[in-house]
Coordinates of C-alpha atoms in Angstrom, one line a residue:
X21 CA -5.2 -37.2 -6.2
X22 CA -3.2 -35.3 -8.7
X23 CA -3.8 -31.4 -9.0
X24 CA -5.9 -30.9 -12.2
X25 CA -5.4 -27.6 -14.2
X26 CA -8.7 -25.7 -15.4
X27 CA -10.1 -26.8 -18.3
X28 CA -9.1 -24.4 -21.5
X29 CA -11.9 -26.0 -23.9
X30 CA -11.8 -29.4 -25.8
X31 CA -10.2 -29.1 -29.1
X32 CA -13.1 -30.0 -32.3
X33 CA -13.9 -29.4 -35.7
X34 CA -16.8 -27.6 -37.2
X35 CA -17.3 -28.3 -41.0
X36 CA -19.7 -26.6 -43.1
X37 CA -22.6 -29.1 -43.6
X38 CA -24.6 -30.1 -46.6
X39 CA -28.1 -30.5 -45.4
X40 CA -27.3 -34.8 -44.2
X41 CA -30.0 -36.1 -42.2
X42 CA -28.5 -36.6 -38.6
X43 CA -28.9 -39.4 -35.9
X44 CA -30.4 -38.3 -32.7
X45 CA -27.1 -37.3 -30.5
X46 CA -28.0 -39.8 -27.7
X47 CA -1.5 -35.6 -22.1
X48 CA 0.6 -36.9 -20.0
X49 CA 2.0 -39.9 -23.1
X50 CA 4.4 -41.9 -21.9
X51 CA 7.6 -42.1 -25.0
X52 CA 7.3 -45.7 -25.5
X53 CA 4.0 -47.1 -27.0
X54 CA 3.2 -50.9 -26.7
X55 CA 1.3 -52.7 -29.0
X56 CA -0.5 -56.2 -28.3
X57 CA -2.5 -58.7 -31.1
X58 CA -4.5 -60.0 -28.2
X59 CA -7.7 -58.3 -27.4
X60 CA -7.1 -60.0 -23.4
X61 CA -5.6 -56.8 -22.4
X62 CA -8.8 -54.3 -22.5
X63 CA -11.0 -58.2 -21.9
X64 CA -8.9 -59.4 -18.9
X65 CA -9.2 -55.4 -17.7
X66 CA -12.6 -54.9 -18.3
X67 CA -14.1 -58.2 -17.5
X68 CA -12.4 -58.5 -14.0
X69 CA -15.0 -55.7 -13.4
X70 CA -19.0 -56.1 -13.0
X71 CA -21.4 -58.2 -11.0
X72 CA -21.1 -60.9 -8.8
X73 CA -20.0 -64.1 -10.5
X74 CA -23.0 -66.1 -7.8
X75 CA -25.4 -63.5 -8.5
X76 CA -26.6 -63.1 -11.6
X77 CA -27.2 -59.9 -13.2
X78 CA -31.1 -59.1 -15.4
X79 CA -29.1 -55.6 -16.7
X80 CA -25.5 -54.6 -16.9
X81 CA -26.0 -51.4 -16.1
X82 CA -24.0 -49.5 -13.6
X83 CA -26.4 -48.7 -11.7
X84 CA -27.0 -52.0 -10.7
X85 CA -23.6 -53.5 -11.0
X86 CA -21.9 -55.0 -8.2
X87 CA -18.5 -55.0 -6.9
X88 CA -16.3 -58.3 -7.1
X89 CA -13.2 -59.3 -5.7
X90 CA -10.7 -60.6 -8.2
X91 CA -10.1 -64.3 -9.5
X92 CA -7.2 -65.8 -8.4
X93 CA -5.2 -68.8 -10.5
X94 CA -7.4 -71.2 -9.0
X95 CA -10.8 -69.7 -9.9
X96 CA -11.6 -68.8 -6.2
X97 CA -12.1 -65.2 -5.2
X98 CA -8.9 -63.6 -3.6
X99 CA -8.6 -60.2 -2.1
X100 CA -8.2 -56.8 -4.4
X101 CA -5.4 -56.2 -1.7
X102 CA -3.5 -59.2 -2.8
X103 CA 0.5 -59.1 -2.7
X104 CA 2.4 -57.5 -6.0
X105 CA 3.4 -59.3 -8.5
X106 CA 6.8 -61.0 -9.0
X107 CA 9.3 -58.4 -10.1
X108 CA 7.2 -55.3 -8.6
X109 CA 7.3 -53.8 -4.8
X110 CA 4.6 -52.0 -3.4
X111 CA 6.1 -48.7 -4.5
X112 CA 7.1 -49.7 -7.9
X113 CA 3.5 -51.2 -8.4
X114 CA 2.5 -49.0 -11.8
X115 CA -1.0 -48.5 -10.9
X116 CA -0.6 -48.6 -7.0
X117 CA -2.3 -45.1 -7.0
X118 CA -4.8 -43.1 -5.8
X119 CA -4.9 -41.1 -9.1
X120 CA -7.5 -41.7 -12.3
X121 CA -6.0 -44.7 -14.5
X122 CA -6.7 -43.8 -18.3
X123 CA -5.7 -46.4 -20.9
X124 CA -6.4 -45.4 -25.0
X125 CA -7.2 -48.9 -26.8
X126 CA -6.7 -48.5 -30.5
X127 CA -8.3 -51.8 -32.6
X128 CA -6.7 -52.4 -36.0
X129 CA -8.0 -54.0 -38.7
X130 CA -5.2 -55.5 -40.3
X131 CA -7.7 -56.9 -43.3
X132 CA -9.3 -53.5 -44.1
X133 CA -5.9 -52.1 -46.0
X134 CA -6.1 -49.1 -44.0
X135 CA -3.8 -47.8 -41.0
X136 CA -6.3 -46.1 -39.5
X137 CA -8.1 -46.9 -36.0
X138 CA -11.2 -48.8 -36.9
X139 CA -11.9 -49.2 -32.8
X140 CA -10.8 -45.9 -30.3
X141 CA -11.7 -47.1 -27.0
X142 CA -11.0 -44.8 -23.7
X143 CA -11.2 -46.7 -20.4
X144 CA -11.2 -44.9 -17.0
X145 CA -10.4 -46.4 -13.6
X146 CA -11.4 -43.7 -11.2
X147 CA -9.4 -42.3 -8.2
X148 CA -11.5 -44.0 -5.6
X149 CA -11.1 -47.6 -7.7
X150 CA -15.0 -47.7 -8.0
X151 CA -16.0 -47.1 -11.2
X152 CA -14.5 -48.2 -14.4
X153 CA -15.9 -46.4 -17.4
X154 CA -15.3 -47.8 -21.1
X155 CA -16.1 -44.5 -23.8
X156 CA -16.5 -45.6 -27.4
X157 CA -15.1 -42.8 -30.1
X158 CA -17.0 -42.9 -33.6
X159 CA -14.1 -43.4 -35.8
X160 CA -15.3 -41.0 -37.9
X161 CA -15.5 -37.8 -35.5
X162 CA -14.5 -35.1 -37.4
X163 CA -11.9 -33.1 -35.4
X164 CA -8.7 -30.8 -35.2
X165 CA -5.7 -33.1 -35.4
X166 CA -2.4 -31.5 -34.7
X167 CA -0.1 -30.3 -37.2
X168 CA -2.9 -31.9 -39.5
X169 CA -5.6 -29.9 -39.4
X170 CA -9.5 -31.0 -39.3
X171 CA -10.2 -35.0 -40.0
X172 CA -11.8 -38.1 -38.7
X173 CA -10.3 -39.2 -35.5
X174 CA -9.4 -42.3 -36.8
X175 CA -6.8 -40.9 -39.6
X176 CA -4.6 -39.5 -36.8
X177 CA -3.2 -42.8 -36.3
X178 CA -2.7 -42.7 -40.0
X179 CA -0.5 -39.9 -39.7
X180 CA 1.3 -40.4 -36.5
X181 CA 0.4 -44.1 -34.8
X182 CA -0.7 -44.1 -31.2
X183 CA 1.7 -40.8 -30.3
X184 CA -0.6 -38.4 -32.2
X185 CA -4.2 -40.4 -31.8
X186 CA -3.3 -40.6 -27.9
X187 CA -2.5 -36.5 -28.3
X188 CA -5.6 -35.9 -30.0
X189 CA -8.3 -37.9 -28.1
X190 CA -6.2 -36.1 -25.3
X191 CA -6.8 -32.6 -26.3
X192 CA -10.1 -33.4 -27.2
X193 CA -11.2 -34.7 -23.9
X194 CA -8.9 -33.4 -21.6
X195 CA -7.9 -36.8 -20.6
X196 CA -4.5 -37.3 -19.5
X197 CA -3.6 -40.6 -20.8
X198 CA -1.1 -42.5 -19.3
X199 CA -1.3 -46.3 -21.5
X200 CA -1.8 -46.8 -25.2
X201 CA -2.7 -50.3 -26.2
X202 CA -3.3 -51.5 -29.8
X203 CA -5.2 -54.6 -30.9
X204 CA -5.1 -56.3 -34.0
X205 CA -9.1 -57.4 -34.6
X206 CA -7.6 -61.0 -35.6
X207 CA -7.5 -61.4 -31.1
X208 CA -11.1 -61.6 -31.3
X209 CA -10.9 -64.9 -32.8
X210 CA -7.8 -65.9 -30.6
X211 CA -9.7 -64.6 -27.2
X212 CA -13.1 -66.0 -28.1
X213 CA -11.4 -69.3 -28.7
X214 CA -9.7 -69.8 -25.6
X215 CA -13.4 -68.8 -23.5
X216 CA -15.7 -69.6 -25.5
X217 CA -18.5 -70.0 -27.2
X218 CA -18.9 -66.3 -25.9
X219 CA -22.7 -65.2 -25.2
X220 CA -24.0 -61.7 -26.1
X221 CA -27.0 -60.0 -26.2
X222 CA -28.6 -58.6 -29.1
X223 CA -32.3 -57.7 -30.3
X224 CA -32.7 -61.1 -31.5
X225 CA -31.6 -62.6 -28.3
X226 CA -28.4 -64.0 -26.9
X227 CA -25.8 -65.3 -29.9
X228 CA -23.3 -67.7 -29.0
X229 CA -20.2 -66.6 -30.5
X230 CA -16.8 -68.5 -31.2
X231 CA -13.9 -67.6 -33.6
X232 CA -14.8 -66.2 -37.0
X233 CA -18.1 -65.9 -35.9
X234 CA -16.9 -63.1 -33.2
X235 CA -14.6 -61.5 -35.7
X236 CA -17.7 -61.2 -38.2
X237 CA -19.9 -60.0 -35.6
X238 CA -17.8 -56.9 -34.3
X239 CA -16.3 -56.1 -37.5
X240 CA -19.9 -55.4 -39.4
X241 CA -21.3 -52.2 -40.0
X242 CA -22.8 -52.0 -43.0
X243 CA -25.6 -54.0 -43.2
X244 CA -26.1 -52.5 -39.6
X245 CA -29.1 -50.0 -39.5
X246 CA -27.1 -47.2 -37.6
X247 CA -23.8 -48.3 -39.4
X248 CA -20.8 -47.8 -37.4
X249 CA -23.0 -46.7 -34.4
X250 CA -24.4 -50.3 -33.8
X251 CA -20.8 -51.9 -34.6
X252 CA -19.5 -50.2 -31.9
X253 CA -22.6 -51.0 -29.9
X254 CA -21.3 -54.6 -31.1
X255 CA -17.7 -54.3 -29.5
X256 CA -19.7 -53.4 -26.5
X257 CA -21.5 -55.9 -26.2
X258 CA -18.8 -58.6 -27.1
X259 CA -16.9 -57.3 -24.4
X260 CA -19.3 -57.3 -22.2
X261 CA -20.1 -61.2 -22.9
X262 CA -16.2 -62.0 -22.1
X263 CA -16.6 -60.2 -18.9
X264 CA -19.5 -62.9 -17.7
X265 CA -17.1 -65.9 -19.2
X266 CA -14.2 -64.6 -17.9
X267 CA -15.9 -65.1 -14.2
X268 CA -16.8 -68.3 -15.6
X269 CA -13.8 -69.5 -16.5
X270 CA -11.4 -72.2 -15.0
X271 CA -7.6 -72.2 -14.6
X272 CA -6.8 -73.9 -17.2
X273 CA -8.4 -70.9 -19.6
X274 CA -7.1 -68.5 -17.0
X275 CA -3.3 -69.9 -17.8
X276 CA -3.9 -69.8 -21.7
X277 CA -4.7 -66.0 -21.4
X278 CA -1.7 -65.5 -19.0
X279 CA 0.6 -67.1 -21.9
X280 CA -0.9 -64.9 -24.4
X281 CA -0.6 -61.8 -22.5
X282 CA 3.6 -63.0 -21.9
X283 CA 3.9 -63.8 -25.6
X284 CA 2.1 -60.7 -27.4
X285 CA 2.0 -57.8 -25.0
X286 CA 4.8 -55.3 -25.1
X287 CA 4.5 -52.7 -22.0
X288 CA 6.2 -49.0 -22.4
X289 CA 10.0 -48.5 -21.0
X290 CA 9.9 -48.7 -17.3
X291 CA 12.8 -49.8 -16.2
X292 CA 11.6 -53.3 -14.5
X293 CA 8.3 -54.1 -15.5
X294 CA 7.1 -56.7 -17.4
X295 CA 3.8 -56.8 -19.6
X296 CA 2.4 -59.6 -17.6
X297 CA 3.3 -57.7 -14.1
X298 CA 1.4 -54.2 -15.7
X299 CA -1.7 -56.5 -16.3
X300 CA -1.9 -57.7 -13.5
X301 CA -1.6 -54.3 -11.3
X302 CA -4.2 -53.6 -13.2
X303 CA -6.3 -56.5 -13.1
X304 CA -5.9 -55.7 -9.1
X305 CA -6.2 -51.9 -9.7
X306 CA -9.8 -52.8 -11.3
X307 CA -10.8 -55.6 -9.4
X308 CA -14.0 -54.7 -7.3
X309 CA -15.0 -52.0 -9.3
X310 CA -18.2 -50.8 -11.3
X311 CA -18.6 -50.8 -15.1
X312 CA -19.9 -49.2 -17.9
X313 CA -19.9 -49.1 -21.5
X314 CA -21.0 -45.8 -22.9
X315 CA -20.6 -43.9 -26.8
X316 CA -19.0 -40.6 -27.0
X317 CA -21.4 -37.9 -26.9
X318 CA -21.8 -36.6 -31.0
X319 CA -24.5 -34.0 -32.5
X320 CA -25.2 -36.6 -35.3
X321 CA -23.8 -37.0 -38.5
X322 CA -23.2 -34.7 -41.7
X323 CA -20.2 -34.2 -44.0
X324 CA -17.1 -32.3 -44.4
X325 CA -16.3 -29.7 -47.4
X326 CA -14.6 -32.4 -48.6
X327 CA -17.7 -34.4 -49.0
X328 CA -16.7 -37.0 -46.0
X329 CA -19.5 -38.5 -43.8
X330 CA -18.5 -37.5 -40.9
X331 CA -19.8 -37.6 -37.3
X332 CA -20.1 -34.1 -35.6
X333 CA -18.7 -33.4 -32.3
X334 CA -21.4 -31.8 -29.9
X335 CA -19.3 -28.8 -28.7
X336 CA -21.1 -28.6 -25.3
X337 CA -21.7 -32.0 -23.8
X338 CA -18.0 -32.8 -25.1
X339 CA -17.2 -29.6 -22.7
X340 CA -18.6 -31.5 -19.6
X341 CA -17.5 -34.6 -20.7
X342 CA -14.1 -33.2 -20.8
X343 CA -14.4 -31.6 -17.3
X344 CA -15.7 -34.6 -15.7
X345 CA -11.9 -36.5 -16.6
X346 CA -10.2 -33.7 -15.6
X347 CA -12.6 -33.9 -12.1
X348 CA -12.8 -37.6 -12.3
X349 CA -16.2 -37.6 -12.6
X350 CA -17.0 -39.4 -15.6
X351 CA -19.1 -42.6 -14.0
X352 CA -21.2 -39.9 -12.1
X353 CA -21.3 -37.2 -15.6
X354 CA -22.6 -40.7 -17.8
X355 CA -25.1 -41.3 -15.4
X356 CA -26.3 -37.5 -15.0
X357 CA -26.2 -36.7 -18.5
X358 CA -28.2 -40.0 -19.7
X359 CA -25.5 -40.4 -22.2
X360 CA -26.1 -43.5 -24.3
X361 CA -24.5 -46.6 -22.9
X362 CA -24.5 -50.1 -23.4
X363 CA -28.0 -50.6 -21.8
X364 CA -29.6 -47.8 -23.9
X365 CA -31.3 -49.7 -26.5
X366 CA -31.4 -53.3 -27.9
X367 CA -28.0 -54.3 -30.0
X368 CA -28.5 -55.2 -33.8

């Protein structure tokens, strides 16, 4: 386990605020960035994770979750100790590591016209390899971005792509992140054409989801009740949904997704690794483990001097939030804290 320095304090904004009704609250960067336009790189992580594919689950909550061993090409369930792949040794396995894993996914939205991070997605894989934890960022966190001053989260990819988002989210949670991925929302289409129709849960019941339909359904927010809190919620859910048909699906889906991940993911510059031999370290690397979706914690909305809506950081809770990834705590600080996760309440 790596020696962690003490925490100084996560790094926030405080605007002034104008009297807006709030919602109850509920690093190390590696120099080369990748960036991917298929969403199979935070699906194929997170949905080799969860409950047993033979026994299904009546929650997805963590605390209930259980362990499964990874698919192998065939379908059939093959050891998490399984050989490296091609090209990689046991020592130059990327992830081969008793250390925290911490990837930053960014999601893009090519469509909306703006270069900001519509999706800012930090996923843990503890030191132990039993917990993997999946934080949803309001885009619209109103925070100190370096050499920027105070904005939404989101705008620091705006002014300095995944280098300065990764650096912010970093400060902010004292998270030392060591993988940036970015994914165009058009892979939602792509992904949920090669698995599905995909099923999720919502308050109306499962939805079967398939192509434009899936890219609707995680890009809305504004006919949404809590806005941007129940799209994420969405994203969440949708991911979630791809985890149960990724158990479920056969080799010849499994290949497709393997092609994709050759053609479109781009890796950072290690010297000898491949993008499809990183995936799969860390398909192995999260294979057997526990997950959970949860939101960051926030002390509601209000808006900037500027007259932004903005969502407003809580300064405490993001304190122990912050201390439980420099600990490596963060599966045990969500379920201590009651922090809203996937399971909290019904998705619209």
């Amino acid at each position: 386990m790596r020696k962690r320095q003490s925490v100084t304090g996560p790094r926030f904004a405080t605007p002034s605020l104008r009297g807006h009704p709030s919602l109850s609250k509920s690093s190390r960067f590696l120099p080369t960035m990748r960036k991917t336009s298929i969403l199979a790189v935070c699906a194929l992580l997170i949905g080799a994770c969860g409950t047993d594919a033979e026994e299904e689950p009546t929650t997805r909550s963590s605390a209930t979750s259980t362990p499964i061993e990874s698919a192998g090409p065939s379908g059939d369930a093959t050891s998490s100790s399984a050989p490296a792949p091609s090209g990689t040794t046991e020592s130059d396995d990327p992830v081969a590591t008793e250390e925290p894993l911490t990837l930053l996914v960014v999601g893009l939205d090519a469509d909306s016209g703006s270069q900001r991070a519509d999706v800012t997605m930090l996923v843990r894989i503890d030191g132990d390899r039993e917990h993997l934890t999946a934080m949803s960022i309001p885009r619209d966190t109103w925070v100190e971005i370096p050499g920027h001053g105070e904005n939404k989260i989101n705008a620091a990819y705006a002014f300095g792509e995944e280098e300065l988002l990764s650096q912010t989210v970093s400060d902010l949670y004292s998270a030392e992140i060591d993988h940036v991925m970015a994914v165009d929302f058009e892979a939602f289409t792509e992904l949920s054409s090669i698995l599905g129709p995909i099923e999720v849960e919502t308050a109306d019941g499962v939805v079967t989801l398939e192509g434009e339909e899936a890219l609707s359904f995680v890009r809305e927010r504004k006919s949404l009740p809590a806005g941007d809190f129940d799209r994420v919620r969405r994203q969440q859910a949708f991911l979630a949904g791809v985890s149960q048909s990724l158990r479920e699906a056969g080799p010849a889906e499994l290949a497709q997704l393997a092609e994709l991940a050759g053609e479109y993911i781009e890796v950072d510059g290690r010297s000898g690794i491949s993008a499809q031999a990183l995936l799969l370290s860390l398909l192995d690397d999260a294979a057997g483990t526990e997950q959970v979706f949860f939101s960051a914690p926030h002390a509601g909305t209000g808006w900037s001097e500027d007259g932004q809506s903005i969502v407003l950081v809580d300064a405490e809770e993001t304190q122990q939030i912050a201390e439980a990834y420099e600990s490596d705590t963060v599966a045990e600080w969500v379920e201590e804290s009651q922090a809203e996760t996937l399971d909290s309440r019904p998705v619209n």
